[in-house]
Amino acid sequence: MLNIVIFGAPGSGKGTQSERIMAKYGISHISTGDVLRAEMKNGTQLGKVAKGYIDQGQLLPDNLIVDMLASTLDGLKDSKGVIFDGFPRTIAQAEALKEMLAARGQAVSVMLDLDVPEDELMTRLLKRGQESGRADDNEETIRKRLTVYHSQTAPLIDWYKKEGLYAHIDGLGELERITADICRAIDAAM
Ligand code: ADP
């Protein structure tokens, strides 16, 4: 089983690269952001709670996200592996993922850190906001999300380095080159 964590700041290209990896390795893709947007669209209880946090650029509480992830994972019975996109975003979530996978006799294979300079992130997210109409892609909320990324999510870089699972990927430049670097890191972990 191939369990890949794709990591990076908002706008670093996790979703785009996940689609490519999914197709190449035939594994499933779990994007917590996509699951939450579907819940919001369907007007579920979780979706209503999520909207409050997402509109403020804040993370949802760990317990809500971990429960949601666990049920999504349970729904993927015969998968060859999973690419986790947007999860974990805190140390508590990384620990929960480790336990969840261990309980299934599995582990994370590699953590891919898509590294992109801050000014480029802002440019990409503002453009996405204009094109997709995603309400959280406005300048004020993007700034809050980047602050949250630095304080709550970036500490995972050292956490995964200690686990011996960290791979740095230069996320600036040609999509094809980035995908090739990602595939090399995955192949080295297999
Ligand atoms: P991006 O990577 O562009 O910030 P996502 O689509 O991954 O966007 O996530 C959108 C929002 O959903 C986040 O800003 C956050 O509020 C919420 N969210 C997604 N994943 C998590 C998570 N693992 N823990 C807490 N909140 C999350």
CSV table of C-alpha atoms and ligand atoms in Angstrom, one decimal:
chain,number,residue,atom,x,y,z
A,1,MET,CA,0.0,0.0,0.0
A,2,LEU,CA,1.2,3.4,-1.0
A,3,ASN,CA,0.2,6.1,1.4
A,4,ILE,CA,1.4,9.5,0.3
A,5,VAL,CA,1.0,12.8,2.2
A,6,ILE,CA,1.1,15.8,-0.2
A,7,PHE,CA,1.9,18.8,1.9
A,8,GLY,CA,2.4,22.5,1.3
A,9,ALA,CA,0.9,26.0,1.9
A,10,PRO,CA,-2.4,27.0,0.4
A,11,GLY,CA,-1.9,27.5,-3.3
A,12,SER,CA,1.2,25.3,-3.5
A,13,GLY,CA,-0.3,23.0,-6.1
A,14,LYS,CA,-1.4,20.0,-3.9
A,15,GLY,CA,-4.6,19.4,-5.8
A,16,THR,CA,-3.1,19.7,-9.3
A,17,GLN,CA,-0.3,17.3,-8.5
A,18,SER,CA,-2.6,14.9,-6.6
A,19,GLU,CA,-4.7,14.4,-9.8
A,20,ARG,CA,-1.5,13.4,-11.7
A,21,ILE,CA,-0.2,11.1,-9.0
A,22,MET,CA,-3.6,9.4,-8.6
A,23,ALA,CA,-3.7,8.7,-12.4
A,24,LYS,CA,-0.1,7.5,-12.6
A,25,TYR,CA,-0.1,5.2,-9.5
A,26,GLY,CA,-3.8,4.1,-9.6
A,27,ILE,CA,-4.3,5.2,-6.0
A,28,SER,CA,-7.2,7.1,-4.3
A,29,HIS,CA,-7.2,10.8,-3.5
A,30,ILE,CA,-8.6,12.2,-0.3
A,31,SER,CA,-8.8,16.0,-0.2
A,32,THR,CA,-10.2,17.2,3.1
A,33,GLY,CA,-10.9,20.6,1.5
A,34,ASP,CA,-12.9,18.9,-1.3
A,35,VAL,CA,-14.8,16.7,1.2
A,36,LEU,CA,-15.7,19.9,3.3
A,37,ARG,CA,-16.8,21.8,0.2
A,38,ALA,CA,-19.1,18.9,-0.8
A,39,GLU,CA,-20.5,18.9,2.8
A,40,MET,CA,-21.1,22.7,2.5
A,41,LYS,CA,-22.7,22.4,-0.9
A,42,ASN,CA,-25.1,19.7,0.4
A,43,GLY,CA,-25.9,21.8,3.5
A,44,THR,CA,-25.1,19.1,6.0
A,45,GLN,CA,-24.5,19.7,9.7
A,46,LEU,CA,-20.7,19.3,9.2
A,47,GLY,CA,-20.9,21.6,6.2
A,48,LYS,CA,-22.5,24.3,8.3
A,49,VAL,CA,-19.9,24.0,11.0
A,50,ALA,CA,-17.1,23.9,8.4
A,51,LYS,CA,-18.3,27.1,6.7
A,52,GLY,CA,-17.8,29.2,9.9
A,53,TYR,CA,-14.1,28.1,10.1
A,54,ILE,CA,-13.3,28.2,6.4
A,55,ASP,CA,-14.7,31.7,5.8
A,56,GLN,CA,-12.5,32.9,8.7
A,57,GLY,CA,-9.4,31.1,7.2
A,58,GLN,CA,-9.2,29.0,10.3
A,59,LEU,CA,-8.7,25.2,10.6
A,60,LEU,CA,-11.5,23.0,11.8
A,61,PRO,CA,-11.1,21.4,15.2
A,62,ASP,CA,-8.8,18.3,14.9
A,63,ASN,CA,-11.5,15.9,16.3
A,64,LEU,CA,-14.0,16.8,13.5
A,65,ILE,CA,-11.4,16.4,10.8
A,66,VAL,CA,-10.0,13.2,12.1
A,67,ASP,CA,-13.5,11.6,12.4
A,68,MET,CA,-14.3,12.8,8.9
A,69,LEU,CA,-11.0,11.4,7.5
A,70,ALA,CA,-11.5,8.0,9.3
A,71,SER,CA,-14.9,7.6,7.7
A,72,THR,CA,-13.7,8.6,4.3
A,73,LEU,CA,-10.8,6.1,4.6
A,74,ASP,CA,-13.3,3.3,5.7
A,75,GLY,CA,-15.2,4.0,2.5
A,76,LEU,CA,-12.2,3.0,0.4
A,77,LYS,CA,-11.9,-0.7,0.9
A,78,ASP,CA,-10.1,-2.1,-2.1
A,79,SER,CA,-7.7,0.8,-2.7
A,80,LYS,CA,-4.1,0.3,-3.7
A,81,GLY,CA,-3.1,3.3,-1.7
A,82,VAL,CA,-4.1,6.9,-0.9
A,83,ILE,CA,-2.8,10.3,-1.5
A,84,PHE,CA,-3.7,12.5,1.5
A,85,ASP,CA,-4.2,16.2,0.3
A,86,GLY,CA,-4.8,18.8,3.0
A,87,PHE,CA,-4.4,16.4,5.8
A,88,PRO,CA,-2.6,16.3,8.2
A,89,ARG,CA,-2.5,20.0,8.9
A,90,THR,CA,-1.5,19.9,12.6
A,91,ILE,CA,0.8,17.6,14.7
A,92,ALA,CA,-2.3,16.1,16.4
A,93,GLN,CA,-3.6,15.2,12.9
A,94,ALA,CA,-0.3,13.6,11.9
A,95,GLU,CA,-0.3,11.5,15.1
A,96,ALA,CA,-3.9,10.5,14.5
A,97,LEU,CA,-3.1,9.5,10.9
A,98,LYS,CA,-0.1,7.4,12.0
A,99,GLU,CA,-2.4,5.5,14.5
A,100,MET,CA,-5.2,5.2,12.0
A,101,LEU,CA,-2.9,3.6,9.4
A,102,ALA,CA,-1.1,1.4,12.0
A,103,ALA,CA,-4.5,0.0,13.1
A,104,ARG,CA,-4.9,-1.1,9.4
A,105,GLY,CA,-1.3,-2.5,9.3
A,106,GLN,CA,-0.1,0.4,7.2
A,107,ALA,CA,2.0,3.5,7.4
A,108,VAL,CA,2.8,6.7,5.5
A,109,SER,CA,5.3,5.9,2.7
A,110,VAL,CA,6.5,9.5,2.1
A,111,MET,CA,5.6,13.1,2.8
A,112,LEU,CA,6.0,15.4,-0.2
A,113,ASP,CA,6.6,19.1,0.8
A,114,LEU,CA,5.7,21.3,-2.2
A,115,ASP,CA,7.7,24.4,-1.5
A,116,VAL,CA,6.6,27.6,-3.1
A,117,PRO,CA,7.5,31.3,-2.3
A,118,GLU,CA,4.9,33.3,-0.5
A,119,ASP,CA,4.4,36.0,-3.2
A,120,GLU,CA,3.7,33.3,-5.8
A,121,LEU,CA,1.2,31.6,-3.4
A,122,MET,CA,-0.7,34.9,-3.1
A,123,THR,CA,-0.7,35.4,-6.9
A,124,ARG,CA,-2.0,31.9,-7.6
A,125,LEU,CA,-4.8,32.0,-4.9
A,126,LEU,CA,-6.1,35.4,-6.0
A,127,LYS,CA,-6.2,34.1,-9.6
A,128,ARG,CA,-8.0,30.9,-8.4
A,129,GLY,CA,-10.5,33.1,-6.5
A,130,GLN,CA,-11.3,35.0,-9.7
A,131,GLU,CA,-11.7,31.9,-11.8
A,132,SER,CA,-13.4,29.5,-9.4
A,133,GLY,CA,-15.3,31.9,-7.2
A,134,ARG,CA,-14.0,30.1,-4.1
A,135,ALA,CA,-15.1,32.4,-1.3
A,136,ASP,CA,-12.0,31.8,0.8
A,137,ASP,CA,-9.7,32.9,-2.0
A,138,ASN,CA,-9.8,36.6,-1.2
A,139,GLU,CA,-6.8,38.6,0.0
A,140,GLU,CA,-7.9,38.9,3.6
A,141,THR,CA,-8.7,35.3,4.1
A,142,ILE,CA,-5.6,34.1,2.1
A,143,ARG,CA,-3.4,36.1,4.6
A,144,LYS,CA,-5.1,34.5,7.5
A,145,ARG,CA,-4.7,31.0,5.9
A,146,LEU,CA,-1.0,31.7,5.3
A,147,THR,CA,-0.5,32.8,9.0
A,148,VAL,CA,-2.3,29.6,10.1
A,149,TYR,CA,-0.1,27.6,7.8
A,150,HIS,CA,3.1,29.0,9.3
A,151,SER,CA,1.9,28.6,12.9
A,152,GLN,CA,0.0,25.3,12.9
A,153,THR,CA,1.0,23.4,9.8
A,154,ALA,CA,4.6,24.2,9.0
A,155,PRO,CA,5.8,22.4,12.2
A,156,LEU,CA,4.9,19.2,10.5
A,157,ILE,CA,8.0,19.6,8.3
A,158,ASP,CA,10.2,18.8,11.3
A,159,TRP,CA,7.8,16.1,12.5
A,160,TYR,CA,8.0,14.2,9.2
A,161,LYS,CA,11.8,14.8,9.0
A,162,LYS,CA,12.1,13.0,12.4
A,163,GLU,CA,9.9,10.2,11.1
A,164,GLY,CA,12.4,9.9,8.1
A,165,LEU,CA,9.6,10.4,5.6
A,166,TYR,CA,10.3,13.9,4.4
A,167,ALA,CA,10.9,14.8,0.7
A,168,HIS,CA,11.4,18.4,-0.4
A,169,ILE,CA,9.9,19.3,-3.8
A,170,ASP,CA,10.6,22.6,-5.5
A,171,GLY,CA,7.0,23.7,-6.3
A,172,LEU,CA,7.9,26.7,-8.5
A,173,GLY,CA,8.2,26.2,-12.2
A,174,GLU,CA,7.0,23.8,-14.9
A,175,LEU,CA,4.1,21.5,-13.9
A,176,GLU,CA,5.8,18.6,-15.7
A,177,ARG,CA,9.1,19.0,-13.9
A,178,ILE,CA,7.4,19.2,-10.6
A,179,THR,CA,5.4,16.0,-11.4
A,180,ALA,CA,8.7,14.3,-12.4
A,181,ASP,CA,10.4,15.3,-9.1
A,182,ILE,CA,7.4,14.0,-7.2
A,183,CYS,CA,7.4,10.6,-9.0
A,184,ARG,CA,11.1,10.2,-8.3
A,185,ALA,CA,10.5,10.8,-4.6
A,186,ILE,CA,7.6,8.3,-4.6
A,187,ASP,CA,9.5,5.7,-6.5
A,188,ALA,CA,12.4,6.0,-4.0
A,189,ALA,CA,9.9,5.3,-1.2
A,190,MET,CA,8.4,2.2,-2.8
B,1,ADP,P1,-6.0,25.2,0.7
B,1,ADP,O1,-4.9,24.2,0.7
B,1,ADP,O2,-6.0,26.1,-0.6
B,1,ADP,O3,-6.0,26.1,1.9
B,1,ADP,P2,-8.1,23.3,1.2
B,1,ADP,O4,-9.1,23.1,0.1
B,1,ADP,O5,-7.2,22.2,1.4
B,1,ADP,O6,-7.4,24.6,0.7
B,1,ADP,O7,-8.8,23.6,2.5
B,1,ADP,C1,-9.8,24.7,2.7
B,1,ADP,C2,-10.1,24.9,4.1
B,1,ADP,O8,-10.7,23.7,4.7
B,1,ADP,C3,-8.9,25.2,5.0
B,1,ADP,O9,-8.6,26.6,5.0
B,1,ADP,C4,-9.5,24.8,6.4
B,1,ADP,O10,-10.4,25.8,6.9
B,1,ADP,C5,-10.3,23.6,6.1
B,1,ADP,N1,-9.5,22.3,6.2
B,1,ADP,C6,-9.1,21.5,5.2
B,1,ADP,N2,-8.4,20.5,5.6
B,1,ADP,C7,-8.3,20.7,7.0
B,1,ADP,C8,-7.6,20.0,8.0
B,1,ADP,N3,-6.9,18.9,7.8
B,1,ADP,N4,-7.8,20.4,9.3
B,1,ADP,C9,-8.5,21.5,9.6
B,1,ADP,N5,-9.1,22.2,8.6
B,1,ADP,C10,-9.0,21.8,7.4
